[in-house]
mmCIF file of C-alpha atoms in Angstrom:
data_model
loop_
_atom_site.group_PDB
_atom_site.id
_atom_site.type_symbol
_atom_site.label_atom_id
_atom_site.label_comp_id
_atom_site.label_asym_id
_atom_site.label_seq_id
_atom_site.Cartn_x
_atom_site.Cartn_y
_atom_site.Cartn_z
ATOM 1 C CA UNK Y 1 66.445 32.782 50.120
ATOM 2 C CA UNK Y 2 62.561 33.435 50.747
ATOM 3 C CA UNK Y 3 62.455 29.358 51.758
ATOM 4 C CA UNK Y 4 65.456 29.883 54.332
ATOM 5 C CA UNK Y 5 63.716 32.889 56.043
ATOM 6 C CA UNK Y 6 60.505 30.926 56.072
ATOM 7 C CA UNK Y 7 62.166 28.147 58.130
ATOM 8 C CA UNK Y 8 63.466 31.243 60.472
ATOM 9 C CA UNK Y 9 59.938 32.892 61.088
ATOM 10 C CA UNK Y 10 58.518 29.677 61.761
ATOM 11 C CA UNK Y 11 61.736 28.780 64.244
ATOM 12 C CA UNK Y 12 60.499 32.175 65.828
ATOM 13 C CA UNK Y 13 56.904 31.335 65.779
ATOM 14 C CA UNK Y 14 57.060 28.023 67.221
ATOM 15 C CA UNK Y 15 59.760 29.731 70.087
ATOM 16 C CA UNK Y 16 57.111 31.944 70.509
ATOM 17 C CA UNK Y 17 58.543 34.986 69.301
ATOM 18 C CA UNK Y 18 56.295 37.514 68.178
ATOM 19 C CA UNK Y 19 58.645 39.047 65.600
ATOM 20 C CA UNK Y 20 57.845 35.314 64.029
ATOM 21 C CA UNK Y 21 54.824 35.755 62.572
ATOM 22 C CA UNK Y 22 55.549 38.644 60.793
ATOM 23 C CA UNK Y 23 58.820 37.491 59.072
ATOM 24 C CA UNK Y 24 56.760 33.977 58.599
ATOM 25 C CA UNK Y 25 53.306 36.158 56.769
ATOM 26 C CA UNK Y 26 55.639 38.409 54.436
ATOM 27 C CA UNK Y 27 58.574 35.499 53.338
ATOM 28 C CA UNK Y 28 55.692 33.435 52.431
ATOM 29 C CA UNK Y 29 53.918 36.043 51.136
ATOM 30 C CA UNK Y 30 56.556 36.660 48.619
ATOM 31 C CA UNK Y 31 57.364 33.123 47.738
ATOM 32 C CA UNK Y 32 53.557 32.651 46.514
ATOM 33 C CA UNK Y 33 54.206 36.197 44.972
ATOM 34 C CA UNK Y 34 56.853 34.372 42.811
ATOM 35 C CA UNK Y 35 54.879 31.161 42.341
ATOM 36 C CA UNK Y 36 51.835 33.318 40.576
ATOM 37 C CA UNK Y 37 54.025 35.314 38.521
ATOM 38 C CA UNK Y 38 56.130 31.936 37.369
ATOM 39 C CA UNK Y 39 53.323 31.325 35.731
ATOM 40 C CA UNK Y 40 53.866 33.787 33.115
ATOM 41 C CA UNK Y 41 57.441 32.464 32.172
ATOM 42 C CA UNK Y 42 57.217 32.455 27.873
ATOM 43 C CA UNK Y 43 57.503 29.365 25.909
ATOM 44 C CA UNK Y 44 60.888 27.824 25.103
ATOM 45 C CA UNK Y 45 59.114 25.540 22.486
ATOM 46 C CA UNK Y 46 58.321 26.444 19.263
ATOM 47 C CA UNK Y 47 54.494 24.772 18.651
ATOM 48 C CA UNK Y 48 53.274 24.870 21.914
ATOM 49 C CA UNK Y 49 53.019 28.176 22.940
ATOM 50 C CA UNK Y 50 49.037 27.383 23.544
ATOM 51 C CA UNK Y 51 49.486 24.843 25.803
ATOM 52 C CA UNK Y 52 52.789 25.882 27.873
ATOM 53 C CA UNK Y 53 50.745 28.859 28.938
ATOM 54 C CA UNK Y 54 47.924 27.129 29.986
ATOM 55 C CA UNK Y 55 50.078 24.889 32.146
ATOM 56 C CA UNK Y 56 52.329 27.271 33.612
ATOM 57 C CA UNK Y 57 49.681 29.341 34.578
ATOM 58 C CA UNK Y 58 47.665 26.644 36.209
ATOM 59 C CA UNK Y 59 50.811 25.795 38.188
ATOM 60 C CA UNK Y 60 51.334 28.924 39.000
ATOM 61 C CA UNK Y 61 48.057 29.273 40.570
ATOM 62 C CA UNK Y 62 47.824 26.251 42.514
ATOM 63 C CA UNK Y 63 51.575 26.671 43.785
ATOM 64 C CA UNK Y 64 50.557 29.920 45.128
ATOM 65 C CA UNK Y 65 46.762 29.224 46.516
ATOM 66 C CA UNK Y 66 48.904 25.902 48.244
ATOM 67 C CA UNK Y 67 51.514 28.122 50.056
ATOM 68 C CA UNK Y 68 49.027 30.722 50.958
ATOM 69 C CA UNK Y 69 46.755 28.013 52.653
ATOM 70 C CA UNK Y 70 49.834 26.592 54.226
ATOM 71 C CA UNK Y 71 50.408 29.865 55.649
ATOM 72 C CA UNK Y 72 47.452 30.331 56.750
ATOM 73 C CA UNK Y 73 47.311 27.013 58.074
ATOM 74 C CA UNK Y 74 50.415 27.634 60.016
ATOM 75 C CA UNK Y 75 49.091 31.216 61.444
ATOM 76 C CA UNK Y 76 45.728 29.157 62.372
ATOM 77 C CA UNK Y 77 43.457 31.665 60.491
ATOM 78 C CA UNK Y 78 40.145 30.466 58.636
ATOM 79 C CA UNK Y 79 40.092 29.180 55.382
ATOM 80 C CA UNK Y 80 43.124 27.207 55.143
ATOM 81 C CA UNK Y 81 41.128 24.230 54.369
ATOM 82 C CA UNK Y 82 40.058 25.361 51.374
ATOM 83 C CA UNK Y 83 43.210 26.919 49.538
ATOM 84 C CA UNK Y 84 44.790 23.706 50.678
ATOM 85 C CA UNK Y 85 42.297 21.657 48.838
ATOM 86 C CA UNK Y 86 42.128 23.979 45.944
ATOM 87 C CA UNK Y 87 45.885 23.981 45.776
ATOM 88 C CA UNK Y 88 46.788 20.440 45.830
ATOM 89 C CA UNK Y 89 43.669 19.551 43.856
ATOM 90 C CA UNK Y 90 45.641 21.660 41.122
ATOM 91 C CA UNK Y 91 48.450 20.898 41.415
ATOM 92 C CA UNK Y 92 47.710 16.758 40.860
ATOM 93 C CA UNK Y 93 46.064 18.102 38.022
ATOM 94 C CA UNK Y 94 48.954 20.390 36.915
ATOM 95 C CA UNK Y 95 51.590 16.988 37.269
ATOM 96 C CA UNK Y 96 49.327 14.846 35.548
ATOM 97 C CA UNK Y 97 49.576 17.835 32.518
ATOM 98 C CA UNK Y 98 52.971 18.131 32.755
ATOM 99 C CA UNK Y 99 53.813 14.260 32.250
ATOM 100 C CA UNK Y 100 51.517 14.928 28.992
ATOM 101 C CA UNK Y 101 53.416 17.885 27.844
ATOM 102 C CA UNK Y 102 56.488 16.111 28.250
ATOM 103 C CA UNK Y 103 54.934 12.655 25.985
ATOM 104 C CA UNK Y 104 54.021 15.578 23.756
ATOM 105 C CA UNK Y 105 57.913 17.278 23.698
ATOM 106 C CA UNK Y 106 59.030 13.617 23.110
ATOM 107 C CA UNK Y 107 57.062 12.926 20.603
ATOM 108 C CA UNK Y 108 57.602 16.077 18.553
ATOM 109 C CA UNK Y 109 61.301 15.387 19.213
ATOM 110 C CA UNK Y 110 61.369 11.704 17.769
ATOM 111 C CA UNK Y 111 59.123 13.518 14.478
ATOM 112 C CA UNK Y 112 62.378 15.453 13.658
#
């Protein structure tokens, strides 16, 4: 739902409506609100409680800092370069962790 009334406030921004920007700045808003606090989503697995939360979290992060800076890309306010950078930086990092913690799932699974 937040993604759908993204695409609307930037429909209205780029229309030029002023009520644009605001619905644009509070969807996205909450959709990195929801990417930071994904991060905290418990373990499913039993033995790798250590390292799901240290990969969740890190995703969590980067997803959020990556939206923000797209926001504030879009809204053409300073620092966008930088949560951009920091965001996809992470989140390469965060896929190349996540390919690991699957070898490691598969791996545990072929043990039993």
């Amino acid at each position: 739902m937040g993604v759908i009334i993204t695409i609307i406030g930037l429909i209205m921004k780029l229309y030029g409506i002023k009520e644009g920007e605001t619905l644009l700045v509070s969807a996205m808003s909450a959709l990195a609100l929801v990417a930071f606090f994904a991060g905290y989503i418990p373990c499913p697995y039993e033995n790798f409680h250590g390292v799901w939360n240290f990969v969740m979290k890190l995703t969590g992060y980067s997803l959020g800092a990556a939206i923000i800076g797209l926001l504030f890309s879009i809204m053409h306010w300073s620092g966008s370069s930088l949560m951009l950078i920091v965001g996809a930086v992470g989140l390469v990092f965060c896929a190349i962790l996540w390919i690991w913690f699957y070898s490691l799932l598969k791996k545990n699974s072929n043990k039993q």
